[in-house]
Short mmCIF file of C-alpha atoms in Angstrom, two decimals:
data_model
loop_
_atom_site.label_atom_id
_atom_site.label_comp_id
_atom_site.label_asym_id
_atom_site.label_seq_id
_atom_site.Cartn_x
_atom_site.Cartn_y
_atom_site.Cartn_z
CA MET A 1 42.41 0.72 -8.71
CA ARG A 2 40.32 -2.38 -8.11
CA VAL A 3 37.06 -2.64 -10.10
CA SER A 4 33.89 -2.97 -8.04
CA LEU A 5 32.12 -6.32 -8.07
CA TYR A 6 28.94 -4.95 -9.62
CA ARG A 7 30.97 -3.59 -12.54
CA LYS A 8 33.23 -6.60 -12.84
CA TYR A 9 30.31 -9.05 -12.99
CA ARG A 10 27.89 -6.96 -15.01
CA PRO A 11 26.06 -9.31 -17.44
CA ARG A 12 27.53 -9.37 -20.94
CA VAL A 13 24.67 -11.17 -22.72
CA PHE A 14 20.92 -11.35 -22.21
CA SER A 15 21.05 -14.82 -20.68
CA ASP A 16 23.23 -13.53 -17.81
CA ILE A 17 20.61 -11.06 -16.61
CA VAL A 18 19.02 -12.45 -13.45
CA GLU A 19 15.26 -13.08 -13.34
CA GLN A 20 14.22 -10.82 -16.24
CA LYS A 21 13.26 -13.53 -18.68
CA ALA A 22 10.21 -11.80 -20.13
CA ALA A 23 12.13 -8.62 -20.96
CA THR A 24 15.24 -10.34 -22.31
CA SER A 25 13.24 -12.85 -24.39
CA LEU A 26 11.28 -10.01 -25.99
CA LEU A 27 14.47 -8.17 -26.94
CA ARG A 28 16.24 -11.28 -28.23
CA LEU A 29 13.33 -12.43 -30.38
CA SER A 30 12.70 -8.94 -31.73
CA PHE A 31 16.35 -8.66 -32.77
CA THR A 32 16.48 -12.17 -34.26
CA GLU A 33 13.32 -11.69 -36.31
CA GLY A 34 14.22 -8.16 -37.39
CA ARG A 35 11.29 -6.59 -35.48
CA LEU A 36 13.19 -4.11 -33.32
CA GLY A 37 11.32 -0.91 -32.61
CA GLN A 38 12.64 2.58 -33.08
CA ALA A 39 12.45 3.47 -29.37
CA TYR A 40 12.22 1.50 -26.11
CA LEU A 41 11.35 2.55 -22.58
CA PHE A 42 12.88 0.31 -19.90
CA SER A 43 11.28 0.85 -16.49
CA GLY A 44 11.82 -0.79 -13.11
CA PRO A 45 13.43 -0.37 -9.70
CA ARG A 46 17.10 0.34 -9.24
CA GLY A 47 19.64 -2.42 -9.80
CA CYS A 48 17.37 -4.74 -11.78
CA GLY A 49 19.23 -4.61 -15.13
CA LYS A 50 17.69 -1.81 -17.21
CA THR A 51 20.91 -0.05 -18.27
CA THR A 52 22.69 -3.40 -18.63
CA ALA A 53 20.00 -4.65 -21.01
CA ALA A 54 20.27 -1.42 -23.01
CA ARG A 55 24.04 -1.87 -23.41
CA ILE A 56 23.63 -5.50 -24.45
CA LEU A 57 21.04 -4.50 -27.05
CA ALA A 58 23.44 -1.81 -28.32
CA LYS A 59 26.15 -4.47 -28.66
CA ALA A 60 23.79 -6.85 -30.45
CA VAL A 61 22.67 -4.36 -33.14
CA ASN A 62 26.30 -3.44 -33.89
CA CYS A 63 27.83 -6.92 -33.46
CA GLU A 64 29.70 -8.39 -36.41
CA SER A 65 28.56 -11.97 -35.73
CA PRO A 66 25.54 -12.18 -33.41
CA LYS A 67 24.13 -15.60 -32.56
CA ASP A 68 20.60 -16.42 -31.39
CA GLY A 69 19.93 -12.79 -30.60
CA GLU A 70 23.05 -12.49 -28.41
CA PRO A 71 26.19 -10.45 -29.16
CA CYS A 72 29.37 -12.43 -29.66
CA CYS A 73 31.30 -10.29 -27.13
CA SER A 74 34.53 -11.01 -29.01
CA CYS A 75 34.48 -8.69 -32.02
CA LYS A 76 35.91 -5.15 -31.97
CA SER A 77 32.46 -3.54 -31.97
CA CYS A 78 31.35 -5.48 -28.86
CA ALA A 79 34.61 -4.62 -27.12
CA ASP A 80 34.22 -0.93 -27.93
CA VAL A 81 30.65 -0.87 -26.59
CA ALA A 82 31.72 -2.64 -23.40
CA SER A 83 34.54 -0.15 -22.82
CA GLY A 84 32.41 2.88 -23.73
CA GLU A 85 34.52 3.80 -26.75
CA HIS A 86 32.06 3.02 -29.54
CA LEU A 87 31.41 6.17 -31.56
CA ASP A 88 27.84 5.21 -32.48
CA VAL A 89 26.65 4.26 -28.98
CA MET A 90 26.04 7.29 -26.79
CA GLU A 91 24.95 6.96 -23.18
CA ILE A 92 23.48 10.16 -21.73
CA ASP A 93 22.63 10.85 -18.10
CA GLY A 94 19.21 12.47 -18.05
CA ALA A 95 19.74 13.91 -14.57
CA SER A 96 22.66 16.11 -15.62
CA ASN A 97 21.68 16.69 -19.28
CA ARG A 98 18.04 17.50 -18.79
CA GLY A 99 17.64 20.82 -20.59
CA ILE A 100 16.40 21.67 -24.03
CA ASP A 101 19.88 22.77 -25.18
CA GLN A 102 21.29 19.27 -24.65
CA ILE A 103 18.38 17.72 -26.53
CA ARG A 104 18.86 20.15 -29.42
CA GLU A 105 22.48 19.12 -29.64
CA LEU A 106 21.45 15.46 -29.64
CA LYS A 107 18.96 16.11 -32.47
CA SER A 108 21.65 17.79 -34.55
CA HIS A 109 23.68 14.55 -34.56
CA VAL A 110 20.85 12.03 -34.98
CA GLY A 111 20.56 12.55 -38.72
CA LEU A 112 24.27 11.91 -39.38
CA ALA A 113 25.20 8.48 -40.71
CA PRO A 114 26.88 6.02 -38.30
CA PHE A 115 30.64 6.42 -38.03
CA MET A 116 31.40 2.70 -37.63
CA GLY A 117 28.51 1.21 -39.57
CA GLY A 118 25.57 -0.59 -38.06
CA SER A 119 23.22 1.53 -35.96
CA LYS A 120 23.40 4.65 -33.85
CA VAL A 121 22.12 3.91 -30.34
CA TYR A 122 21.16 6.61 -27.85
CA ILE A 123 20.76 5.41 -24.24
CA LEU A 124 19.12 8.02 -22.00
CA ASP A 125 19.33 6.96 -18.37
CA GLU A 126 16.94 8.49 -15.79
CA VAL A 127 14.94 9.95 -18.64
CA HIS A 128 12.16 11.10 -16.31
CA MET A 129 14.50 13.89 -15.13
CA LEU A 130 14.25 15.73 -18.46
CA THR A 131 12.36 19.02 -18.48
CA THR A 132 9.01 19.42 -20.21
CA GLU A 133 10.63 21.49 -22.96
CA ALA A 134 13.26 18.80 -23.52
CA PHE A 135 10.57 16.12 -23.85
CA ASN A 136 8.68 18.27 -26.33
CA ALA A 137 11.83 18.72 -28.38
CA LEU A 138 12.15 14.94 -28.65
CA LEU A 139 8.64 14.28 -29.92
CA LYS A 140 9.24 14.78 -33.65
CA THR A 141 12.56 12.90 -33.60
CA LEU A 142 10.97 9.91 -31.83
CA GLU A 143 8.02 9.87 -34.19
CA GLU A 144 10.13 9.91 -37.38
CA PRO A 145 13.71 8.91 -36.52
CA PRO A 146 16.33 7.99 -39.13
CA PRO A 147 16.24 4.27 -40.06
CA PHE A 148 19.63 3.66 -38.44
CA ALA A 149 18.80 5.31 -35.07
CA LEU A 150 17.64 3.45 -31.96
CA PHE A 151 16.55 5.20 -28.76
CA ILE A 152 16.57 3.38 -25.43
CA PHE A 153 15.20 5.21 -22.39
CA ALA A 154 15.67 3.88 -18.86
CA THR A 155 13.78 5.14 -15.82
CA THR A 156 12.74 4.17 -12.33
CA GLU A 157 9.60 6.33 -12.53
CA PRO A 158 7.77 5.77 -15.82
CA ASN A 159 4.74 7.69 -14.53
CA LYS A 160 6.81 10.90 -14.79
CA VAL A 161 7.49 10.34 -18.48
CA PRO A 162 4.88 12.22 -20.57
CA VAL A 163 2.31 10.04 -22.25
CA THR A 164 3.28 11.56 -25.60
CA ILE A 165 6.75 10.05 -25.15
CA ARG A 166 5.50 6.70 -23.84
CA SER A 167 3.14 6.30 -26.78
CA ARG A 168 6.09 6.55 -29.19
CA CYS A 169 8.09 3.85 -27.36
CA GLN A 170 7.77 0.15 -26.68
CA HIS A 171 7.50 -0.12 -22.91
CA VAL A 172 9.51 -3.02 -21.43
CA PRO A 173 9.00 -3.37 -17.65
CA PHE A 174 11.66 -4.86 -15.38
CA HIS A 175 10.88 -6.11 -11.88
CA ARG A 176 12.62 -6.59 -8.56
CA ILE A 177 14.88 -9.60 -8.24
CA THR A 178 13.82 -12.11 -5.60
CA ALA A 179 15.96 -12.77 -2.54
CA SER A 180 16.57 -16.34 -3.67
CA GLY A 181 17.74 -15.15 -7.10
CA ILE A 182 20.13 -12.64 -5.54
CA ALA A 183 21.48 -15.26 -3.14
CA GLU A 184 22.20 -17.64 -6.00
CA ARG A 185 23.98 -14.92 -7.96
CA LEU A 186 26.08 -13.99 -4.93
CA ARG A 187 27.01 -17.63 -4.47
CA ALA A 188 28.19 -17.76 -8.09
CA VAL A 189 30.22 -14.56 -7.65
CA ALA A 190 31.80 -16.01 -4.49
CA ALA A 191 32.84 -19.10 -6.44
CA MET A 192 34.36 -17.01 -9.24
CA GLU A 193 36.13 -14.68 -6.79
CA GLY A 194 37.30 -17.55 -4.59
CA PHE A 195 36.12 -16.31 -1.16
CA GLU A 196 34.19 -18.24 1.47
CA ALA A 197 30.54 -17.30 1.93
CA GLU A 198 28.21 -18.52 4.65
CA GLY A 199 24.65 -19.30 3.64
CA PRO A 200 22.99 -17.12 6.31
CA ALA A 201 25.22 -14.22 5.26
CA LEU A 202 24.15 -14.55 1.62
CA TRP A 203 20.47 -14.59 2.58
CA GLU A 204 20.85 -11.62 4.89
CA ILE A 205 22.47 -9.55 2.13
CA ALA A 206 19.88 -10.70 -0.42
CA ARG A 207 17.01 -9.69 1.86
CA ASN A 208 18.44 -6.26 2.64
CA ALA A 209 19.21 -5.52 -1.02
CA ASP A 210 15.46 -5.02 -1.63
CA GLY A 211 15.52 -6.60 -5.08
CA ALA A 212 18.58 -4.72 -6.35
CA LEU A 213 21.51 -6.91 -7.38
CA ARG A 214 23.86 -3.93 -7.55
CA ASP A 215 23.09 -3.11 -3.90
CA ALA A 216 23.70 -6.73 -2.94
CA LEU A 217 27.14 -6.76 -4.57
CA SER A 218 28.05 -3.47 -2.87
CA LEU A 219 27.02 -4.89 0.55
CA THR A 220 29.07 -7.99 -0.22
CA GLU A 221 32.19 -5.92 -0.79
CA GLN A 222 31.69 -4.09 2.52
CA ALA A 223 31.08 -7.32 4.42
CA LEU A 224 34.20 -8.87 2.90
CA ALA A 225 36.24 -5.96 4.20
CA LEU A 226 34.81 -6.44 7.71
CA GLY A 227 35.28 -10.20 7.58
CA SER A 228 38.90 -10.09 6.42
CA GLY A 229 38.15 -11.66 3.04
CA LYS A 230 35.36 -13.99 4.28
CA LEU A 231 31.63 -13.40 3.98
CA THR A 232 30.38 -14.29 7.45
CA ALA A 233 27.06 -13.76 9.22
CA ASP A 234 28.80 -11.80 11.99
CA ALA A 235 30.33 -9.38 9.50
CA VAL A 236 26.98 -8.85 7.78
CA SER A 237 25.29 -8.33 11.16
CA ALA A 238 27.87 -5.73 12.15
CA LEU A 239 27.39 -4.02 8.79
CA LEU A 240 23.60 -3.84 9.15
CA GLY A 241 23.85 -2.42 12.66
CA GLY A 242 21.38 -4.60 14.55
CA SER A 243 18.67 -5.38 12.00
CA GLY A 244 19.87 -8.85 11.04
CA ARG A 245 17.34 -11.68 10.87
CA ALA A 246 19.14 -13.85 13.44
CA GLU A 247 19.21 -11.01 15.99
CA LEU A 248 15.53 -10.24 15.47
CA GLU A 249 14.69 -13.92 15.89
CA ARG A 250 16.43 -13.88 19.28
CA PHE A 251 14.49 -10.72 20.15
CA ALA A 252 11.20 -12.42 19.25
CA SER A 253 12.04 -15.41 21.45
CA LEU A 254 12.87 -13.12 24.37
CA LEU A 255 9.65 -11.17 23.84
CA ARG A 256 7.69 -14.38 24.44
CA SER A 257 9.72 -15.76 27.33
CA SER A 258 11.04 -12.64 29.08
CA PRO A 259 9.59 -9.28 27.99
CA ALA A 260 11.90 -7.36 30.35
CA GLU A 261 15.00 -8.85 28.70
CA ALA A 262 13.44 -8.22 25.29
CA ALA A 263 13.10 -4.50 26.10
CA ALA A 264 16.78 -4.35 27.06
CA ALA A 265 17.74 -6.25 23.89
CA LEU A 266 15.72 -3.82 21.76
CA LYS A 267 17.52 -0.86 23.31
CA GLU A 268 20.88 -2.51 22.62
CA LEU A 269 20.01 -3.23 18.98
CA LEU A 270 18.96 0.35 18.32
CA GLU A 271 22.10 1.70 19.99
CA ARG A 272 24.17 -0.11 17.38
CA GLY A 273 23.18 2.49 14.81
CA VAL A 274 20.30 1.03 12.82
CA SER A 275 17.65 3.57 11.87
CA PRO A 276 14.09 3.07 13.19
CA GLU A 277 12.69 2.74 9.67
CA ARG A 278 15.21 0.10 8.67
CA PHE A 279 14.59 -1.74 11.93
CA LEU A 280 10.85 -1.84 11.20
CA ASP A 281 11.58 -2.99 7.65
CA ALA A 282 13.29 -6.04 9.16
CA LEU A 283 10.98 -6.66 12.14
CA PHE A 284 7.69 -6.46 10.24
CA PRO A 285 8.52 -9.34 7.82
CA LEU A 286 9.59 -11.52 10.77
CA PHE A 287 6.28 -11.12 12.62
CA ARG A 288 4.43 -11.47 9.32
CA ASP A 289 6.17 -14.78 8.57
CA MET A 290 5.41 -16.04 12.10
CA TRP A 291 1.76 -15.02 11.81
CA VAL A 292 1.33 -16.65 8.39
CA TYR A 293 2.96 -19.86 9.62
CA SER A 294 0.68 -19.89 12.70
CA LEU A 295 -2.33 -19.85 10.36
CA TRP A 296 -1.33 -22.39 7.70
CA GLY A 297 1.68 -24.29 9.00
CA ASP A 298 4.11 -25.81 6.50
CA ALA A 299 1.79 -24.89 3.63
CA ALA A 300 2.79 -21.25 4.19
CA PHE A 301 6.39 -21.91 3.10
CA SER A 302 5.39 -21.83 -0.57
CA GLY A 303 4.37 -18.18 -0.19
CA LEU A 304 7.39 -17.06 1.87
CA THR A 305 10.97 -16.49 0.77
CA LEU A 306 12.98 -18.16 3.53
CA SER A 307 16.24 -20.01 3.99
CA GLU A 308 16.35 -23.43 5.63
CA GLU A 309 17.55 -21.91 8.91
CA GLU A 310 14.64 -19.46 8.93
CA LYS A 311 12.15 -22.24 8.29
CA GLU A 312 13.56 -24.17 11.23
CA PHE A 313 13.11 -21.12 13.46
CA LEU A 314 9.44 -20.82 12.53
CA VAL A 315 8.82 -24.51 13.17
CA SER A 316 10.37 -24.33 16.64
CA GLU A 317 9.21 -20.86 17.78
CA VAL A 318 5.71 -20.29 16.41
CA PRO A 319 3.97 -23.07 18.46
CA GLY A 320 4.60 -20.93 21.56
CA TRP A 321 2.47 -18.10 20.12
CA THR A 322 -1.18 -17.68 19.18
CA SER A 323 -2.22 -16.31 15.80
CA GLY A 324 -4.18 -13.53 17.51
CA VAL A 325 -1.14 -12.22 19.37
CA LEU A 326 1.05 -12.44 16.28
CA GLY A 327 -1.57 -10.59 14.26
CA ARG A 328 -1.57 -7.78 16.82
CA LEU A 329 2.24 -7.62 16.72
CA VAL A 330 2.06 -7.17 12.94
CA SER A 331 -0.51 -4.40 13.42
CA VAL A 332 1.72 -2.62 15.95
CA CYS A 333 4.64 -2.55 13.51
CA ALA A 334 2.40 -1.35 10.68
CA SER A 335 0.93 1.45 12.82
CA LEU A 336 4.40 2.84 13.59
CA TYR A 337 5.43 3.30 9.96
CA PRO A 338 3.79 6.74 9.46
CA ARG A 339 5.41 8.12 12.63
CA VAL A 340 8.81 6.69 11.79
CA ARG A 341 8.78 8.21 8.32
CA GLN A 342 8.10 11.62 9.81
CA GLY A 343 11.19 11.26 12.00
CA LEU A 344 11.60 9.73 15.46
CA ARG A 345 14.52 9.59 17.85
CA SER A 346 15.73 6.08 18.58
CA ASP A 347 14.82 6.25 22.28
CA VAL A 348 11.30 7.49 21.51
CA PHE A 349 10.88 4.77 18.88
CA SER A 350 12.12 2.16 21.34
CA GLY A 351 9.56 3.27 23.92
CA LEU A 352 6.67 3.31 21.46
CA LEU A 353 7.58 -0.08 20.04
CA THR A 354 8.02 -1.67 23.47
CA PHE A 355 4.71 -0.21 24.68
CA GLY A 356 2.90 -1.48 21.59
CA LEU A 357 4.42 -4.97 21.60
CA ILE A 358 3.86 -5.57 25.32
CA GLY A 359 0.30 -4.29 25.02
CA ALA A 360 -0.35 -6.54 22.02
CA MET A 361 0.74 -9.58 24.02
CA SER A 362 -1.73 -8.91 26.84
CA ASP A 363 -5.16 -10.51 26.85
CA GLU A 364 -7.03 -7.19 27.20
CA PRO A 365 -8.25 -5.76 23.89
CA ALA A 366 -6.57 -2.54 22.90
CA SER A 367 -9.95 -0.88 22.21
CA THR A 368 -10.78 -0.58 25.95
CA ALA A 369 -8.34 2.31 26.24
CA ALA A 370 -10.38 4.29 23.73
CA GLN A 371 -13.70 4.04 25.59
CA PRO A 372 -15.14 7.39 26.75
CA PRO A 373 -14.64 8.11 30.45
CA ALA A 374 -17.57 8.06 32.84
CA VAL A 375 -19.01 11.44 33.83
CA PRO A 376 -21.12 12.52 36.80
CA ALA A 377 -24.90 12.27 36.57
CA GLY A 378 -26.95 15.41 36.22
CA ARG A 379 -29.26 17.56 34.10
CA PHE A 380 -27.74 19.00 30.98
CA ALA A 381 -28.63 20.18 27.51
CA PRO A 382 -28.89 17.62 24.67
CA ARG A 383 -26.36 19.72 22.70
CA GLU A 384 -23.76 18.50 25.19
CA ALA A 385 -24.99 14.94 24.73
CA ALA A 386 -24.69 15.26 20.95
CA ALA A 387 -21.11 16.52 21.27
CA PHE A 388 -20.39 13.72 23.73
CA VAL A 389 -21.70 11.06 21.32
CA LYS A 390 -19.73 12.58 18.42
CA LYS A 391 -16.52 12.61 20.47
CA ALA A 392 -17.01 9.03 21.64
CA GLN A 393 -17.65 7.84 18.10
CA SER A 394 -14.50 9.60 16.83
CA GLN A 395 -12.37 8.09 19.62
CA SER A 396 -13.49 4.50 19.18
CA PRO A 397 -14.19 2.72 15.89
CA THR A 398 -16.68 0.42 17.60
CA VAL A 399 -20.38 1.03 17.04
CA MET A 400 -22.23 2.20 20.15
CA PRO A 401 -24.95 -0.27 21.18
CA GLU A 402 -28.57 0.77 20.92
CA PRO A 403 -29.99 1.92 24.25
CA ALA A 404 -32.15 -0.49 26.16
CA ALA A 405 -35.27 0.71 27.92
CA ALA A 406 -34.15 -0.31 31.40
CA PRO A 407 -30.86 1.62 31.52
CA LEU A 408 -32.58 4.73 30.14
CA ARG A 409 -35.31 4.42 32.74
CA GLU A 410 -32.60 4.23 35.38
CA ALA A 411 -30.88 7.32 34.02
CA ALA A 412 -34.12 9.28 34.09
CA GLN A 413 -34.86 8.92 37.79
CA PRO A 414 -35.54 12.10 39.80
CA ASP A 415 -32.14 11.95 41.42
CA GLY A 416 -30.52 12.99 38.11
CA GLY A 417 -29.93 11.49 34.67
CA ALA A 418 -26.52 10.11 33.75
CA ARG A 419 -24.71 11.33 30.68
CA ASP A 420 -24.38 7.84 29.28
CA GLY A 421 -28.19 7.65 29.18
CA TRP A 422 -28.38 10.78 27.07
CA ALA A 423 -25.54 9.50 24.89
CA ALA A 424 -27.35 6.21 24.33
CA LEU A 425 -30.56 8.11 23.47
CA PHE A 426 -28.77 10.27 20.87
CA SER A 427 -27.01 7.20 19.49
CA SER A 428 -30.35 5.50 18.83
CA LEU A 429 -32.05 8.64 17.45
CA TRP A 430 -29.14 9.25 15.09
CA ASP A 431 -30.16 6.21 13.04
CA GLY A 432 -33.91 6.14 13.81
CA ASP A 433 -35.14 9.77 13.79
CA LEU A 434 -32.52 12.24 12.66
CA SER A 435 -34.93 15.20 12.63
CA LEU A 436 -35.83 14.69 16.30
CA CYS A 437 -32.16 14.28 17.16
CA ALA A 438 -31.37 17.60 15.47
CA ALA A 439 -34.30 19.37 17.15
CA MET A 440 -33.21 18.22 20.61
CA ILE A 441 -29.80 19.84 20.19
CA ASP A 442 -31.26 23.33 20.73
CA ALA A 443 -33.60 22.28 23.55
CA THR A 444 -33.03 21.25 27.17
CA LEU A 445 -34.55 18.05 28.51
CA SER A 446 -34.80 16.89 32.11
CA VAL A 447 -36.74 14.37 34.17
CA SER A 448 -38.35 15.58 37.38
CA GLY A 449 -40.91 13.73 39.44
CA GLY A 450 -41.24 11.02 36.82
CA GLU A 451 -42.18 13.56 34.12
CA LEU A 452 -40.22 14.56 31.05
CA VAL A 453 -39.83 18.37 30.82
CA ILE A 454 -38.81 20.04 27.56
CA ASP A 455 -37.45 23.60 27.59
CA CYS A 456 -37.66 25.12 24.07
CA SER A 457 -36.77 28.70 25.05
CA GLU A 458 -33.57 28.60 22.99
CA ALA A 459 -34.88 26.41 20.18
CA GLY A 460 -35.77 27.73 16.75
CA PRO A 461 -39.26 27.57 15.24
CA VAL A 462 -38.54 24.45 13.23
CA SER A 463 -37.10 22.64 16.26
CA LYS A 464 -40.14 23.68 18.33
CA ALA A 465 -42.54 22.31 15.72
CA VAL A 466 -40.72 18.98 15.69
CA LEU A 467 -40.61 18.71 19.50
CA GLU A 468 -44.31 19.62 19.82
CA SER A 469 -45.36 16.81 17.52
CA ALA A 470 -47.03 13.72 18.99
CA LYS A 471 -44.49 11.51 17.25
CA ALA A 472 -41.57 13.20 18.98
CA ARG A 473 -43.33 13.22 22.37
CA ASN A 474 -44.14 9.53 22.13
CA ALA A 475 -40.60 8.65 21.01
CA LEU A 476 -39.02 10.50 23.94
CA CYS A 477 -41.42 9.06 26.51
CA ALA A 478 -40.83 5.56 25.14
CA ALA A 479 -37.08 6.04 25.26
CA PHE A 480 -37.21 7.15 28.90
CA GLY A 481 -39.78 4.55 29.91
CA LEU A 482 -42.37 7.19 30.89
CA GLU A 483 -46.10 6.92 30.53
CA ARG A 484 -47.02 10.44 31.64
CA GLU A 485 -47.49 13.39 29.33
CA ALA A 486 -44.46 15.54 28.50
CA THR A 487 -44.70 19.09 29.82
CA ALA A 488 -42.57 22.19 29.44
CA PRO A 489 -41.56 24.36 32.40
CA PRO A 490 -43.09 27.81 32.96
CA GLY A 491 -41.49 30.51 30.86
CA PRO A 492 -42.12 33.56 28.76
CA PRO A 493 -45.29 33.86 26.66
CA GLY A 494 -45.47 31.08 24.12
CA GLU A 495 -42.95 29.01 26.10
CA GLY A 496 -43.32 26.53 28.92
CA LYS A 497 -46.96 25.67 28.21
CA PRO A 498 -48.09 22.14 29.04
CA LEU A 499 -48.09 19.76 26.10
CA PRO A 500 -51.27 17.67 26.46
CA GLN A 501 -51.43 14.40 24.63
CA SER A 502 -54.22 15.70 22.46
CA ALA A 503 -52.12 18.66 21.34
CA LYS A 504 -51.73 18.89 17.61
CA PRO A 505 -48.83 20.29 15.59
CA HIS A 506 -49.33 23.40 13.46
CA ASN A 507 -52.57 23.18 11.51
CA ARG A 508 -50.89 24.25 8.31
CA THR A 509 -48.57 21.41 7.39
CA SER A 510 -47.63 22.90 4.01
CA PRO A 511 -45.81 26.27 3.74
CA GLY A 512 -47.78 26.88 0.57
CA GLU A 513 -51.01 27.09 2.58
CA MET A 514 -49.68 29.87 4.87
CA SER A 515 -49.92 33.56 4.23
CA MET A 516 -46.74 35.59 3.95
CA GLU A 517 -47.21 36.92 7.47
CA GLU A 518 -47.79 33.45 8.91
CA LEU A 519 -44.78 32.03 7.07
CA SER A 520 -42.58 34.90 8.29
CA SER A 521 -43.76 34.38 11.87
CA PHE A 522 -43.31 30.60 11.64
CA LEU A 523 -39.73 30.92 10.38
CA GLY A 524 -38.86 33.77 12.76
CA ALA A 525 -37.49 35.84 9.87
CA ASP A 526 -38.22 39.16 8.17
CA LEU A 527 -39.77 38.94 4.73
CA LEU A 528 -37.84 41.05 2.23
CA MET A 529 -39.43 39.97 -1.06
CA ALA A 530 -42.22 37.68 -2.24
CA LYS A 531 -42.13 36.27 -5.76
CA PRO A 532 -44.95 34.33 -7.47
CA ALA A 533 -44.39 30.72 -8.50
CA ASP A 534 -44.65 31.60 -12.20
CA GLY A 535 -41.37 33.52 -11.94
CA THR A 536 -42.70 37.03 -12.55
CA ASP A 537 -41.47 39.78 -10.28
CA LEU A 538 -44.08 41.63 -8.27
CA GLY A 539 -42.12 44.81 -8.87
CA ASP A 540 -42.79 44.55 -12.64
CA SER A 541 -46.34 45.87 -12.18
CA GLY A 542 -45.16 48.89 -10.29
CA ASP A 543 -46.63 47.54 -7.04
CA ASP A 544 -44.16 47.56 -4.18
CA GLU A 545 -46.46 45.80 -1.78
CA GLY A 546 -44.67 42.49 -2.36
CA ILE A 547 -41.48 43.87 -0.81
CA ILE A 548 -41.31 44.22 2.95
CA ASP A 549 -38.62 46.37 4.47
CA ALA A 550 -36.75 44.43 7.13
CA GLY A 551 -35.92 47.66 8.90
#
């Protein structure tokens, strides 16, 4: 059976590993200078060379004639490691051997001397899959291993490895391979394999590999099968199912020149089988590149990974767009990511994307749709106004403007106040006088005959005291543009009495100056117990007069 490309062209020495110079240099120099650690933790995304580097290090420490920190790849030991037949190099899959029993078995063999001389190397792939008990069983062995043992752990999620394990290892991070590095490697593989490869096809595969060279080589094999032995852009496009860069560039051009045709093209692309999430993964970078180029021109190329054909597209297409529109297109794509990850049908995604893109291209700001609707004028309780302001603020991120005197005066005419006037009043009081704003929630305000009338029949004692104060009366009259005194409508005893300008708030401004009966009446509550400020209990003296029965 034919060997896959990613296995056939797996790097044999450190210098063959693509774009991991920091990691490979550290390992080479440590081996050359005799400073190898007892345990290493290789971390990084899939397909970046972690397991490959571990195997090369295993070859180097057992090689009969290493040179400059690299294995010779020609001796019997190197050949046995490459074929997986070396008795002292054991590669363990942490996903399927994750229990404590497997780790106990491993520990029972660690202390034995190497069978073939050199060093015993244990490579644990996907080590983060081990159980907590298995990790704990490894602690003592990692802390004091035999002098001939070397542990190499590889993982894509180092955060899941316990800190007690990480502290006993030298952590060597690997990173994603750039699209240009993958494209160059694919070009070299094409030359060694002897098949034709188009430049756009190489870049398309490199971009969709997401930094994983193994994924890129697997996509190359599939595209070769579709292209009858040739790596063509059409074969790669058919493989990706409608998310190719060239197709999205045509879609972007249609979106500018003919939005109706762009909507039809979008529907056709999605019907070819690409998932909504993968489509967004390809469309977002395109609009991002266009937006960045619209801001900085050719200077933006140094920060973008693009082929020559893609640079030419930006130079010819972006002048027909404005940076504001392109920025909104980027925002539309970004806003759809959470919904797409929760699961969307292709037709629903197509509709949402079309609606967002067409709306982003219009001149009207998107925030106008979130403005609160107009409501009929009329008298209503401030509690409704407070809820109205809260709802409007939650619907729109924009800050409500402070109310001007003239609009409020208009809203307070005898023919009925408008709800936007009340909303503007609450918006201003929210920042200026929060206590008055809170007191008005339980009261009812209206304007009749040019006079402000306050109904406190449903307000609590604290709210009444605030509303009866001269400060509150003056603030409300100023807000409504009134010069007359505020009055309350007729009502039950203690309610609806006129509020003359000379009226004073409660004489006792401090609760400490009130008697227990006055304080109970002021708060509208029943006094159950009174306790002196020194902390002693009135009941200690045998006097029960300090306790009032609420019943």
